[in-house]
């Protein structure tokens, strides 16, 4: 297909539009859901960081509770930048989550505590994903370079090497799904068991926020798989 004087693969246009729609829809969903439930006060009246401290104190982490877990909290810059670092046992909470007593803040904090519990219990999926982190840090740039050079100069071996490197990112995104979904399930169980989810509104909001968050990872996995399939189709056509 010719466009603006350049030949563009119609299959690439389909992939581009599909990726744009899937990723865009997931981002709109998580942002709108988070915004909605950020305006709803949790029945506990506790800010996000207090929710986290309560969970660490009352929930079992591989046989430990409270200070014995080594888990700590810190405020990190940005929005929806919340994360758990297994190397330092730190849970980073964005200011909007750490300082607010909303249902959204409660859900996000519990989700990150869920990751800490996975780490304490030696989750296989979480360890496998952590093992791939060094590789996927550089694989996007390396894979795109190998694929581009291999395609331009018709170097089949280089092109396939790029696909293999890109496959590491796909594997990482797939391994992320059970880790993230598992953390969300743990979050809901912990909130119920500790009585922090005290009514139907709390539970409905937590479920909505956790589901929206999970959809961003599903979208990332789907788009990465679609991209890999596109590269494989090129390899077959040029093989």
Short mmCIF file of C-alpha atoms in Angstrom, two decimals:
data_model
loop_
_atom_site.label_atom_id
_atom_site.label_comp_id
_atom_site.label_asym_id
_atom_site.label_seq_id
_atom_site.Cartn_x
_atom_site.Cartn_y
_atom_site.Cartn_z
CA UNK A 1 0.00 0.00 0.00
CA UNK A 2 1.44 3.37 -1.05
CA UNK A 3 0.99 6.28 1.35
CA UNK A 4 2.67 9.71 1.09
CA UNK A 5 4.97 8.29 -1.56
CA UNK A 6 6.11 5.42 0.66
CA UNK A 7 5.23 1.73 0.62
CA UNK A 8 3.58 0.68 3.89
CA UNK A 9 2.70 -2.91 4.68
CA UNK A 10 -1.12 -3.12 5.11
CA UNK A 11 -0.59 -5.68 7.88
CA UNK A 12 1.56 -3.16 9.73
CA UNK A 13 -1.26 -0.59 9.54
CA UNK A 14 -3.66 -3.14 11.01
CA UNK A 15 -1.17 -3.87 13.83
CA UNK A 16 -0.60 -0.15 14.45
CA UNK A 17 -4.32 0.61 14.71
CA UNK A 18 -5.00 -2.46 16.88
CA UNK A 19 -2.15 -1.56 19.25
CA UNK A 20 -3.31 2.04 19.45
CA UNK A 21 -6.90 1.04 20.22
CA UNK A 22 -6.06 -1.69 22.75
CA UNK A 23 -3.43 0.32 24.62
CA UNK A 24 -5.44 3.53 24.49
CA UNK A 25 -8.60 1.88 25.76
CA UNK A 26 -6.73 0.27 28.66
CA UNK A 27 -5.16 3.59 29.67
CA UNK A 28 -8.47 5.45 29.49
CA UNK A 29 -10.12 2.71 31.56
CA UNK A 30 -7.52 2.71 34.35
CA UNK A 31 -7.33 6.51 34.55
CA UNK A 32 -11.10 7.02 34.59
CA UNK A 33 -11.64 4.22 37.12
CA UNK A 34 -8.86 5.48 39.38
CA UNK A 35 -10.19 9.05 39.17
CA UNK A 36 -13.72 7.93 40.03
CA UNK A 37 -12.75 5.88 43.10
CA UNK A 38 -10.16 8.44 44.21
CA UNK A 39 -13.15 10.62 44.99
CA UNK A 40 -14.82 7.98 47.16
CA UNK A 41 -13.68 7.83 50.79
CA UNK A 42 -12.81 4.39 52.19
CA UNK A 43 -14.87 3.40 55.21
CA UNK A 44 -11.71 2.82 57.25
CA UNK A 45 -10.74 6.49 56.95
CA UNK A 46 -7.09 5.45 56.61
CA UNK A 47 -4.71 6.96 54.06
CA UNK A 48 -2.93 4.62 51.65
CA UNK A 49 0.31 4.39 53.60
CA UNK A 50 -1.62 3.61 56.81
CA UNK A 51 -3.49 0.87 54.96
CA UNK A 52 -0.15 -0.60 53.93
CA UNK A 53 1.27 -0.47 57.45
CA UNK A 54 -1.85 -2.12 58.83
CA UNK A 55 -1.63 -4.94 56.28
CA UNK A 56 2.06 -5.52 56.94
CA UNK A 57 1.30 -5.69 60.67
CA UNK A 58 -1.69 -8.04 60.46
CA UNK A 59 -1.01 -10.27 57.42
CA UNK A 60 1.39 -13.21 57.21
CA UNK A 61 4.43 -12.77 54.94
CA UNK A 62 6.15 -16.12 54.70
CA UNK A 63 5.88 -16.62 58.47
CA UNK A 64 6.69 -13.00 59.39
CA UNK A 65 4.61 -10.00 60.36
CA UNK A 66 5.29 -6.35 61.10
CA UNK A 67 8.92 -5.18 61.35
CA UNK A 68 10.18 -8.74 60.86
CA UNK A 69 9.07 -8.60 57.22
CA UNK A 70 11.60 -5.87 56.43
CA UNK A 71 8.95 -4.11 54.32
CA UNK A 72 8.98 -0.32 54.32
CA UNK A 73 7.10 2.44 52.53
CA UNK A 74 8.25 5.55 50.69
CA UNK A 75 6.63 8.25 48.59
CA UNK A 76 7.64 8.29 44.92
CA UNK A 77 7.04 10.99 42.28
CA UNK A 78 4.46 10.67 39.52
CA UNK A 79 0.91 9.40 39.16
CA UNK A 80 0.13 5.67 39.15
CA UNK A 81 3.86 5.10 39.73
CA UNK A 82 3.27 2.80 42.69
CA UNK A 83 5.47 -0.29 42.84
CA UNK A 84 7.20 -2.87 45.02
CA UNK A 85 10.98 -3.32 44.81
CA UNK A 86 11.92 -6.89 45.82
CA UNK A 87 15.59 -5.93 46.14
CA UNK A 88 15.01 -3.40 48.93
CA UNK A 89 11.62 -4.64 50.16
CA UNK A 90 10.33 -1.09 49.66
CA UNK A 91 6.83 -0.25 48.54
CA UNK A 92 6.80 3.02 46.65
CA UNK A 93 3.49 4.89 46.75
CA UNK A 94 2.67 7.98 44.72
CA UNK A 95 1.67 10.95 46.84
CA UNK A 96 -1.94 10.74 45.68
CA UNK A 97 -2.13 7.16 46.97
CA UNK A 98 -0.03 7.46 50.12
CA UNK A 99 -1.80 10.51 51.55
CA UNK A 100 -5.43 9.94 50.54
CA UNK A 101 -8.06 7.86 52.31
CA UNK A 102 -9.88 6.88 49.12
CA UNK A 103 -11.04 3.48 47.93
CA UNK A 104 -8.63 3.75 45.00
CA UNK A 105 -5.69 4.42 47.33
CA UNK A 106 -6.67 1.43 49.44
CA UNK A 107 -6.83 -0.86 46.39
CA UNK A 108 -3.51 0.28 44.92
CA UNK A 109 -1.68 0.01 48.24
CA UNK A 110 -3.07 -3.46 48.93
CA UNK A 111 -2.02 -4.54 45.44
CA UNK A 112 1.59 -3.55 46.10
CA UNK A 113 1.49 -5.27 49.49
CA UNK A 114 0.26 -8.30 47.56
CA UNK A 115 3.51 -8.19 45.57
CA UNK A 116 5.47 -8.05 48.83
CA UNK A 117 3.64 -11.16 50.02
CA UNK A 118 4.38 -12.93 46.73
CA UNK A 119 8.05 -12.11 47.18
CA UNK A 120 8.08 -13.33 50.79
CA UNK A 121 6.49 -16.62 49.76
CA UNK A 122 8.88 -17.13 46.84
CA UNK A 123 6.40 -16.85 43.97
CA UNK A 124 7.83 -18.77 40.99
CA UNK A 125 6.29 -16.41 38.42
CA UNK A 126 7.61 -13.37 40.24
CA UNK A 127 11.13 -14.81 40.43
CA UNK A 128 11.04 -15.75 36.75
CA UNK A 129 9.96 -12.23 35.82
CA UNK A 130 12.67 -10.71 38.03
CA UNK A 131 15.23 -12.95 36.32
CA UNK A 132 14.28 -11.44 32.94
CA UNK A 133 14.43 -7.81 34.08
CA UNK A 134 18.12 -7.25 33.13
CA UNK A 135 17.49 -8.72 29.68
CA UNK A 136 14.32 -6.74 28.89
CA UNK A 137 16.00 -3.50 30.00
CA UNK A 138 17.98 -3.45 26.76
CA UNK A 139 16.05 -5.87 24.54
CA UNK A 140 13.64 -3.30 23.01
CA UNK A 141 16.46 -1.21 21.50
CA UNK A 142 18.55 -4.23 20.55
CA UNK A 143 15.66 -6.16 19.00
CA UNK A 144 14.40 -3.23 16.92
CA UNK A 145 17.93 -2.53 15.68
CA UNK A 146 18.54 -6.17 14.71
CA UNK A 147 15.16 -6.47 13.00
CA UNK A 148 15.57 -3.19 11.10
CA UNK A 149 19.11 -3.92 9.92
CA UNK A 150 18.22 -7.52 9.06
CA UNK A 151 15.22 -6.38 7.03
CA UNK A 152 17.00 -3.54 5.20
CA UNK A 153 20.07 -5.57 4.23
CA UNK A 154 18.18 -8.85 3.80
CA UNK A 155 20.19 -10.56 6.56
CA UNK A 156 17.85 -13.37 7.55
CA UNK A 157 19.95 -14.57 10.49
CA UNK A 158 20.12 -11.07 11.98
CA UNK A 159 16.38 -10.60 11.52
CA UNK A 160 15.62 -13.87 13.34
CA UNK A 161 18.01 -12.92 16.13
CA UNK A 162 16.03 -9.70 16.55
CA UNK A 163 12.83 -11.72 16.78
CA UNK A 164 14.35 -13.95 19.47
CA UNK A 165 15.44 -10.91 21.49
CA UNK A 166 12.00 -9.35 21.07
CA UNK A 167 10.55 -12.66 22.27
CA UNK A 168 12.14 -11.99 25.68
CA UNK A 169 9.90 -8.94 26.03
CA UNK A 170 6.88 -10.99 25.03
CA UNK A 171 7.77 -13.65 27.61
CA UNK A 172 8.20 -10.93 30.24
CA UNK A 173 4.78 -9.44 29.48
CA UNK A 174 3.16 -12.89 29.65
CA UNK A 175 4.86 -13.72 32.96
CA UNK A 176 3.66 -10.37 34.28
CA UNK A 177 0.01 -11.44 33.99
CA UNK A 178 -0.06 -14.13 36.73
CA UNK A 179 2.11 -11.92 38.94
CA UNK A 180 -0.18 -8.89 38.66
CA UNK A 181 -3.46 -10.81 38.76
CA UNK A 182 -2.18 -12.83 41.71
CA UNK A 183 -1.24 -9.66 43.61
CA UNK A 184 -4.73 -8.27 43.03
CA UNK A 185 -6.36 -11.44 44.34
CA UNK A 186 -4.15 -11.32 47.42
CA UNK A 187 -5.02 -7.66 47.89
CA UNK A 188 -8.75 -8.33 48.05
CA UNK A 189 -8.29 -11.28 50.43
CA UNK A 190 -6.04 -9.24 52.74
CA UNK A 191 -8.45 -6.30 52.82
CA UNK A 192 -11.35 -8.62 53.64
CA UNK A 193 -9.47 -10.57 56.31
CA UNK A 194 -8.30 -7.42 58.09
CA UNK A 195 -11.75 -5.81 57.94
CA UNK A 196 -10.49 -2.85 55.91
CA UNK A 197 -13.13 -3.62 53.29
CA UNK A 198 -16.12 -3.02 55.49
CA UNK A 199 -19.06 -2.53 53.14
CA UNK A 200 -20.32 -3.18 49.62
CA UNK A 201 -19.08 0.17 48.30
CA UNK A 202 -15.53 -0.57 49.50
CA UNK A 203 -15.54 -4.00 47.89
CA UNK A 204 -17.05 -2.84 44.62
CA UNK A 205 -14.54 0.01 44.31
CA UNK A 206 -11.53 -2.14 45.15
CA UNK A 207 -12.59 -4.74 42.59
CA UNK A 208 -13.10 -2.10 39.90
CA UNK A 209 -9.71 -0.48 40.48
CA UNK A 210 -7.86 -3.81 40.59
CA UNK A 211 -9.61 -5.02 37.45
CA UNK A 212 -8.77 -1.81 35.58
CA UNK A 213 -5.13 -2.13 36.62
CA UNK A 214 -5.01 -5.74 35.44
CA UNK A 215 -6.38 -4.74 32.04
CA UNK A 216 -3.33 -2.55 31.36
CA UNK A 217 -1.10 -5.62 31.69
CA UNK A 218 -3.45 -7.71 29.57
CA UNK A 219 -3.34 -5.01 26.89
CA UNK A 220 0.47 -4.92 27.00
CA UNK A 221 0.68 -8.70 26.66
CA UNK A 222 -1.79 -8.81 23.76
CA UNK A 223 -0.05 -6.04 21.81
CA UNK A 224 3.40 -7.61 22.35
CA UNK A 225 2.13 -10.99 21.09
CA UNK A 226 0.52 -9.35 18.06
CA UNK A 227 3.79 -7.56 17.27
CA UNK A 228 5.75 -10.82 17.56
CA UNK A 229 3.30 -12.53 15.20
CA UNK A 230 3.76 -9.68 12.73
CA UNK A 231 7.54 -10.08 12.79
CA UNK A 232 7.15 -13.83 12.29
CA UNK A 233 4.89 -13.22 9.29
CA UNK A 234 7.58 -11.01 7.72
CA UNK A 235 10.20 -13.70 8.34
CA UNK A 236 8.03 -16.29 6.61
CA UNK A 237 7.40 -14.04 3.61
CA UNK A 238 11.10 -13.27 3.24
CA UNK A 239 12.28 -16.76 4.12
#
